[in-house]
mmCIF file of C-alpha atoms and ligand atoms in Angstrom:
data_model
loop_
_atom_site.group_PDB
_atom_site.id
_atom_site.type_symbol
_atom_site.label_atom_id
_atom_site.label_comp_id
_atom_site.label_asym_id
_atom_site.label_seq_id
_atom_site.Cartn_x
_atom_site.Cartn_y
_atom_site.Cartn_z
ATOM 1 C CA MET A 1 -2.911 -9.922 -0.986
ATOM 2 C CA SER A 2 -3.199 -10.523 -4.688
ATOM 3 C CA THR A 3 -4.660 -7.919 -7.026
ATOM 4 C CA THR A 4 -7.581 -8.438 -9.393
ATOM 5 C CA ARG A 5 -5.115 -8.599 -12.281
ATOM 6 C CA GLU A 6 -3.193 -11.423 -10.582
ATOM 7 C CA GLN A 7 -6.387 -13.282 -9.716
ATOM 8 C CA ASN A 8 -7.661 -12.964 -13.283
ATOM 9 C CA PHE A 9 -4.339 -14.139 -14.644
ATOM 10 C CA GLU A 10 -4.302 -17.133 -12.323
ATOM 11 C CA ALA A 11 -7.805 -18.067 -13.447
ATOM 12 C CA LEU A 12 -6.704 -17.711 -17.078
ATOM 13 C CA THR A 13 -3.703 -19.996 -16.630
ATOM 14 C CA GLU A 14 -5.926 -22.626 -15.014
ATOM 15 C CA ARG A 15 -8.265 -22.429 -17.990
ATOM 16 C CA LEU A 16 -5.446 -22.538 -20.545
ATOM 17 C CA ARG A 17 -3.331 -25.201 -18.838
ATOM 18 C CA PRO A 18 -5.069 -28.250 -20.448
ATOM 19 C CA GLN A 19 -4.843 -26.571 -23.870
ATOM 20 C CA CYS A 20 -1.149 -25.809 -23.312
ATOM 21 C CA GLU A 21 -0.479 -29.388 -22.194
ATOM 22 C CA ALA A 22 -2.157 -30.639 -25.375
ATOM 23 C CA MET A 23 0.073 -28.309 -27.420
ATOM 24 C CA VAL A 24 3.214 -29.605 -25.727
ATOM 25 C CA ALA A 25 2.131 -33.188 -26.454
ATOM 26 C CA GLN A 26 2.160 -32.449 -30.185
ATOM 27 C CA TYR A 27 5.882 -31.778 -30.317
ATOM 28 C CA GLU A 28 9.013 -33.793 -29.727
ATOM 29 C CA GLU A 29 10.498 -30.928 -27.791
ATOM 30 C CA LYS A 30 8.538 -29.061 -25.163
ATOM 31 C CA ARG A 31 9.938 -25.677 -26.198
ATOM 32 C CA SER A 32 8.362 -26.020 -29.663
ATOM 33 C CA ALA A 33 4.997 -25.229 -28.064
ATOM 34 C CA LEU A 34 6.127 -21.727 -27.100
ATOM 35 C CA LEU A 35 4.628 -19.863 -30.080
ATOM 36 C CA PRO A 36 1.166 -21.497 -29.949
ATOM 37 C CA ILE A 37 1.069 -20.963 -26.180
ATOM 38 C CA MET A 38 1.880 -17.281 -26.589
ATOM 39 C CA HIS A 39 -0.813 -16.997 -29.271
ATOM 40 C CA ALA A 40 -3.321 -18.536 -26.858
ATOM 41 C CA PHE A 41 -2.485 -15.960 -24.181
ATOM 42 C CA GLN A 42 -2.657 -13.116 -26.685
ATOM 43 C CA GLU A 43 -6.036 -14.334 -27.861
ATOM 44 C CA HIS A 44 -7.402 -14.158 -24.308
ATOM 45 C CA GLU A 45 -5.603 -11.085 -23.004
ATOM 46 C CA GLY A 46 -5.288 -9.080 -26.204
ATOM 47 C CA PHE A 47 -1.511 -8.926 -25.811
ATOM 48 C CA VAL A 48 1.351 -11.024 -24.397
ATOM 49 C CA SER A 49 1.809 -9.825 -20.848
ATOM 50 C CA GLN A 50 4.941 -10.136 -18.721
ATOM 51 C CA GLN A 51 3.044 -12.624 -16.541
ATOM 52 C CA ALA A 52 2.213 -14.735 -19.593
ATOM 53 C CA MET A 53 5.873 -14.831 -20.634
ATOM 54 C CA ARG A 54 6.999 -15.764 -17.118
ATOM 55 C CA TRP A 55 4.325 -18.453 -16.884
ATOM 56 C CA ALA A 56 5.345 -19.907 -20.273
ATOM 57 C CA ALA A 57 9.005 -19.920 -19.212
ATOM 58 C CA ASP A 58 8.167 -21.896 -16.046
ATOM 59 C CA PHE A 59 5.768 -24.179 -17.846
ATOM 60 C CA LEU A 60 8.231 -25.050 -20.620
ATOM 61 C CA GLY A 61 11.392 -25.032 -18.511
ATOM 62 C CA LEU A 62 12.910 -22.107 -20.439
ATOM 63 C CA THR A 63 14.608 -18.977 -19.193
ATOM 64 C CA PRO A 64 12.607 -15.722 -19.298
ATOM 65 C CA ALA A 65 15.267 -14.390 -21.710
ATOM 66 C CA VAL A 66 14.538 -17.138 -24.262
ATOM 67 C CA VAL A 67 10.798 -16.515 -24.062
ATOM 68 C CA GLU A 68 11.117 -12.755 -24.289
ATOM 69 C CA SER A 69 13.602 -12.831 -27.162
ATOM 70 C CA THR A 70 11.295 -15.162 -29.100
ATOM 71 C CA VAL A 71 8.170 -13.114 -28.475
ATOM 72 C CA SER A 72 9.897 -9.824 -29.270
ATOM 73 C CA PHE A 73 11.157 -11.263 -32.596
ATOM 74 C CA TYR A 74 7.645 -11.681 -34.004
ATOM 75 C CA SER A 75 5.762 -8.508 -34.874
ATOM 76 C CA LEU A 76 2.430 -10.344 -34.541
ATOM 77 C CA PHE A 77 2.902 -10.493 -30.784
ATOM 78 C CA PHE A 78 2.050 -7.318 -28.907
ATOM 79 C CA ARG A 79 3.935 -6.937 -25.663
ATOM 80 C CA LYS A 80 1.682 -4.099 -24.509
ATOM 81 C CA PRO A 81 -2.092 -3.668 -24.837
ATOM 82 C CA VAL A 82 -3.394 -2.628 -28.261
ATOM 83 C CA GLY A 83 -6.759 -1.545 -29.635
ATOM 84 C CA LYS A 84 -9.655 -3.922 -30.223
ATOM 85 C CA TYR A 85 -8.976 -3.469 -33.914
ATOM 86 C CA VAL A 86 -5.411 -3.528 -35.235
ATOM 87 C CA LEU A 87 -5.220 -2.024 -38.716
ATOM 88 C CA GLN A 88 -2.077 -2.954 -40.629
ATOM 89 C CA VAL A 89 -1.673 -1.213 -43.961
ATOM 90 C CA CYS A 90 0.871 -2.566 -46.446
ATOM 91 C CA ARG A 91 3.619 -0.179 -47.505
ATOM 92 C CA GLY A 92 5.456 -2.705 -49.715
ATOM 93 C CA LEU A 93 6.550 -2.017 -53.287
ATOM 94 C CA SER A 94 3.485 -3.259 -55.162
ATOM 95 C CA CYS A 95 1.107 -1.427 -52.830
ATOM 96 C CA THR A 96 3.218 1.734 -52.883
ATOM 97 C CA ILE A 97 3.157 2.018 -56.674
ATOM 98 C CA ASN A 98 -0.585 1.440 -56.504
ATOM 99 C CA GLY A 99 -1.451 4.218 -54.088
ATOM 100 C CA ALA A 100 -0.431 3.070 -50.581
ATOM 101 C CA GLU A 101 0.884 6.569 -49.779
ATOM 102 C CA GLU A 102 -2.574 8.017 -50.354
ATOM 103 C CA ILE A 103 -4.250 5.253 -48.339
ATOM 104 C CA MET A 104 -1.857 5.684 -45.416
ATOM 105 C CA ALA A 105 -2.312 9.459 -45.438
ATOM 106 C CA ALA A 106 -6.095 8.968 -45.366
ATOM 107 C CA PHE A 107 -5.892 6.584 -42.392
ATOM 108 C CA ARG A 108 -3.615 8.922 -40.489
ATOM 109 C CA GLU A 109 -5.909 11.853 -41.065
ATOM 110 C CA LYS A 110 -9.165 10.045 -40.269
ATOM 111 C CA LEU A 111 -7.800 8.304 -37.181
ATOM 112 C CA GLY A 112 -5.811 11.278 -35.929
ATOM 113 C CA ILE A 113 -2.897 8.978 -35.085
ATOM 114 C CA GLY A 114 0.272 7.732 -36.781
ATOM 115 C CA HIS A 115 2.277 4.542 -37.233
ATOM 116 C CA LEU A 116 2.289 2.276 -34.133
ATOM 117 C CA GLN A 117 -0.236 4.397 -32.301
ATOM 118 C CA THR A 118 -3.631 3.748 -30.714
ATOM 119 C CA THR A 119 -6.636 6.041 -30.621
ATOM 120 C CA ASP A 120 -7.468 7.655 -27.266
ATOM 121 C CA ASP A 121 -10.602 5.541 -26.851
ATOM 122 C CA GLY A 122 -8.469 2.395 -27.163
ATOM 123 C CA LEU A 123 -10.533 1.124 -30.076
ATOM 124 C CA ILE A 124 -8.086 1.212 -32.988
ATOM 125 C CA SER A 125 -4.347 0.638 -33.329
ATOM 126 C CA TYR A 126 -2.663 1.591 -36.582
ATOM 127 C CA GLU A 127 0.511 0.226 -38.154
ATOM 128 C CA GLU A 128 2.198 0.492 -41.560
ATOM 129 C CA VAL A 129 3.741 -2.866 -42.357
ATOM 130 C CA GLU A 130 5.994 -4.513 -44.913
ATOM 131 C CA CYS A 131 4.680 -6.688 -47.758
ATOM 132 C CA LEU A 132 1.667 -8.764 -46.704
ATOM 133 C CA ALA A 133 2.237 -11.229 -49.558
ATOM 134 C CA ALA A 134 -0.890 -10.222 -51.460
ATOM 135 C CA CYS A 135 0.928 -8.130 -54.063
ATOM 136 C CA ASP A 136 -1.567 -9.031 -56.808
ATOM 137 C CA ARG A 137 -4.356 -7.206 -54.934
ATOM 138 C CA PRO A 138 -2.865 -3.818 -54.018
ATOM 139 C CA THR A 139 -3.401 -1.743 -52.014
ATOM 140 C CA CYS A 140 -4.134 -4.146 -49.202
ATOM 141 C CA MET A 141 -4.287 -4.281 -45.428
ATOM 142 C CA GLN A 142 -5.207 -6.570 -42.558
ATOM 143 C CA VAL A 143 -7.753 -5.923 -39.839
ATOM 144 C CA ASN A 144 -7.030 -8.237 -36.903
ATOM 145 C CA LEU A 145 -5.182 -10.368 -39.475
ATOM 146 C CA GLU A 146 -8.160 -10.571 -41.865
ATOM 147 C CA PHE A 147 -7.249 -9.346 -45.369
ATOM 148 C CA ILE A 148 -8.915 -6.444 -47.123
ATOM 149 C CA TYR A 149 -7.860 -5.984 -50.761
ATOM 150 C CA ASP A 150 -8.109 -3.267 -53.435
ATOM 151 C CA LEU A 151 -8.406 -0.435 -50.923
ATOM 152 C CA THR A 152 -9.815 2.930 -51.927
ATOM 153 C CA PRO A 153 -10.343 6.073 -49.809
ATOM 154 C CA SER A 154 -14.102 5.424 -49.715
ATOM 155 C CA ALA A 155 -13.523 1.830 -48.551
ATOM 156 C CA ILE A 156 -11.582 3.315 -45.627
ATOM 157 C CA ASP A 157 -14.604 5.438 -44.636
ATOM 158 C CA ASP A 158 -16.850 2.364 -44.738
ATOM 159 C CA LEU A 159 -14.400 0.298 -42.702
ATOM 160 C CA LEU A 160 -13.959 2.909 -39.970
ATOM 161 C CA ALA A 161 -17.702 3.563 -39.791
ATOM 162 C CA ALA A 162 -18.345 -0.178 -39.371
ATOM 163 C CA ILE A 163 -15.698 -0.488 -36.633
ATOM 164 C CA ARG A 164 -17.025 2.524 -34.755
ATOM 165 C CA GLY A 165 -20.642 1.469 -35.250
ATOM 166 C CA GLY A 166 -20.004 -2.092 -34.015
ATOM 167 C CA THR A 167 -21.007 -3.644 -37.338
ATOM 168 C CA CYS A 168 -17.580 -4.649 -38.650
ATOM 169 C CA ALA A 169 -17.523 -8.209 -39.975
ATOM 170 C CA VAL A 170 -14.135 -8.764 -38.335
ATOM 171 C CA LYS A 171 -14.254 -9.894 -34.708
ATOM 172 C CA PRO A 172 -12.707 -7.461 -32.196
ATOM 173 C CA MET A 173 -9.641 -8.626 -30.281
ATOM 174 C CA ALA A 174 -9.832 -9.283 -26.568
ATOM 175 C CA GLN A 175 -8.898 -6.260 -24.470
ATOM 176 C CA THR A 176 -8.189 -6.939 -20.819
ATOM 177 C CA GLU A 177 -6.312 -3.684 -20.274
ATOM 178 C CA LYS A 178 -6.763 -0.215 -21.712
ATOM 179 C CA PRO A 179 -3.946 0.467 -24.182
ATOM 180 C CA GLY A 180 -1.559 3.392 -23.994
ATOM 181 C CA SER A 181 -0.835 5.645 -26.949
ATOM 182 C CA THR A 182 1.636 3.106 -28.402
ATOM 183 C CA TRP A 183 2.542 -0.528 -27.836
ATOM 184 C CA ILE A 184 6.257 -0.010 -28.444
ATOM 185 C CA VAL A 185 8.173 -1.438 -25.497
ATOM 186 C CA GLY A 186 10.600 1.037 -23.983
ATOM 187 C CA GLN A 187 8.681 4.167 -24.966
ATOM 188 C CA ASP A 188 7.137 4.724 -21.538
ATOM 189 C CA GLY A 189 10.259 5.746 -19.717
ATOM 190 C CA SER A 190 10.890 2.305 -18.211
ATOM 191 C CA VAL A 191 14.207 1.937 -20.054
ATOM 192 C CA SER A 192 15.392 5.452 -19.280
ATOM 193 C CA GLU A 193 14.442 4.883 -15.639
ATOM 194 C CA GLY A 194 16.817 1.933 -15.615
ATOM 195 C CA ARG A 195 14.112 -0.711 -15.097
ATOM 196 C CA LYS A 196 14.705 -3.942 -16.933
ATOM 197 C CA SER A 197 12.200 -6.490 -18.130
ATOM 198 C CA PRO A 198 12.625 -9.980 -16.596
ATOM 199 C CA GLY A 199 14.224 -11.309 -19.774
ATOM 200 C CA ALA A 200 16.874 -8.619 -19.677
ATOM 201 C CA THR A 201 17.885 -9.234 -16.069
ATOM 202 C CA GLY A 202 21.576 -9.994 -15.887
ATOM 203 C CA VAL A 203 22.224 -8.727 -19.420
ATOM 204 C CA SER A 204 24.518 -5.704 -19.411
ATOM 205 C CA ASP A 205 22.850 -3.860 -22.263
ATOM 206 C CA PRO A 206 19.501 -5.377 -23.230
ATOM 207 C CA ASN A 207 19.249 -3.157 -26.292
ATOM 208 C CA ASN A 208 22.537 -4.159 -27.764
ATOM 209 C CA ALA A 209 24.066 -7.020 -25.848
ATOM 210 C CA GLY A 210 26.975 -8.269 -27.898
ATOM 211 C CA GLY A 211 25.617 -6.636 -31.055
ATOM 212 C CA VAL A 212 27.621 -4.899 -33.761
ATOM 213 C CA GLY A 213 27.515 -1.602 -31.912
ATOM 214 C CA ASP A 214 28.084 -3.195 -28.528
ATOM 215 C CA ARG A 215 30.490 -0.889 -26.722
ATOM 216 C CA SER A 216 32.229 -3.823 -25.047
ATOM 217 C CA GLY A 217 33.397 -4.971 -28.504
ATOM 218 C CA ILE A 218 34.924 -1.575 -29.164
ATOM 219 C CA ILE A 219 36.594 -1.634 -25.785
ATOM 220 C CA MET A 220 38.074 -5.020 -26.701
ATOM 221 C CA LEU A 221 39.535 -3.548 -29.903
ATOM 222 C CA ASP A 222 40.929 -0.612 -27.941
ATOM 223 C CA ARG A 223 42.661 -3.115 -25.681
ATOM 224 C CA PHE A 224 44.306 -4.827 -28.627
ATOM 225 C CA VAL A 225 45.521 -1.519 -29.993
ATOM 226 C CA GLU A 226 46.940 -0.426 -26.654
ATOM 227 C CA MET A 227 48.079 -3.912 -25.820
ATOM 228 C CA ASP A 228 49.745 -4.342 -22.482
ATOM 229 C CA SER A 229 53.393 -5.180 -22.807
ATOM 230 C CA SER A 230 53.308 -8.601 -21.081
ATOM 231 C CA PHE A 231 50.757 -9.833 -23.629
ATOM 232 C CA VAL A 232 52.819 -8.487 -26.523
ATOM 233 C CA ALA A 233 55.929 -10.133 -25.102
ATOM 234 C CA ARG A 234 54.150 -13.478 -24.806
ATOM 235 C CA THR A 235 52.877 -13.137 -28.358
ATOM 236 C CA ARG A 236 56.382 -12.342 -29.655
ATOM 237 C CA GLU A 237 57.842 -15.320 -27.820
ATOM 238 C CA ARG A 238 55.318 -17.573 -29.464
ATOM 239 C CA LEU A 239 55.973 -16.095 -32.882
ATOM 240 C CA VAL A 240 59.687 -16.601 -32.445
ATOM 241 C CA ARG A 241 59.176 -20.176 -31.255
ATOM 242 C CA ASP A 242 56.760 -20.972 -34.082
ATOM 243 C CA ALA A 243 59.008 -19.299 -36.635
ATOM 244 C CA GLY A 244 61.867 -21.460 -35.371
ATOM 245 C CA ALA A 245 59.741 -24.574 -35.811
ATOM 246 C CA VAL A 246 58.774 -23.567 -39.331
ATOM 247 C CA ASP A 247 62.449 -22.974 -40.197
ATOM 248 C CA ALA A 248 63.391 -26.365 -38.809
ATOM 249 C CA ILE A 249 60.767 -28.171 -40.847
ATOM 250 C CA ALA A 250 61.724 -26.288 -44.001
ATOM 251 C CA HIS A 251 65.436 -27.103 -43.396
ATOM 252 C CA GLU A 252 64.613 -30.771 -42.893
ATOM 253 C CA GLU A 253 62.626 -30.890 -46.127
ATOM 254 C CA VAL A 254 65.436 -29.287 -48.093
ATOM 255 C CA ASN A 255 67.907 -31.822 -46.684
ATOM 256 C CA HIS A 256 65.556 -34.683 -47.454
ATOM 257 C CA ALA A 257 65.139 -33.511 -51.057
ATOM 258 C CA GLY A 258 68.917 -33.269 -51.426
ATOM 259 C CA HIS A 259 69.481 -37.000 -50.641
HETATM 260 S S1 FES B 301 3.522 -5.015 -51.520
HETATM 261 FE FE1 FES B 301 1.611 -5.002 -50.520
HETATM 262 S S2 FES B 301 1.173 -7.073 -50.396
HETATM 263 FE FE2 FES B 301 3.090 -7.087 -51.309
#
């Protein structure tokens, strides 16, 4: 028997299906609709759930790994529930030399949480982000992607009071599930317990598959260093053969030049 979560998700996909089909129709390639589709799910669920990623993979004919790697690349997608208000304070160069440190310290103190954390009541998530491309108006931040410029400590008090009092001009995000203390994937013990997300199924090390520090690459180097003798012998044979061919060509050229 399906759970309420599954029933709600099914109802959501039925509602979003026509919109998703319209998105697909706008592109030459079906897969190009992936980002707008994921945005649509995030708008309705407040985050991009595993079900949403699986549904998008089926709908677009992609593998779960492609969908998950795309979604995890963009920091504007949350793969776990977040607060109704996501506060993103810029810590870029222009903002930093104009007081971002003080602003960030004030947020941390007033919220009682740190970077990438959510308040216990699930209302506010807080993040310190790289340059928001509004360097001429430091210090700046975004609240649910709406800009706030020229921040001061007293502006922070006003903002938090408005959010808590339900009078903030910025619309709250959807919240279909209560958030945990952070939305970082892999911080809830699921990785250490050996559970893999659908996109990582079949990948030997989802955190570093084939990457620079991938242990399998080091093992490969070790193999070359301690090369087994049959391989070395084959390599030598080839070198000898090729060297012979090079000598022959060189000899021929010398003879040709001499006539
Ligand atoms: S450094 Fe803050 S917007 Fe660029």
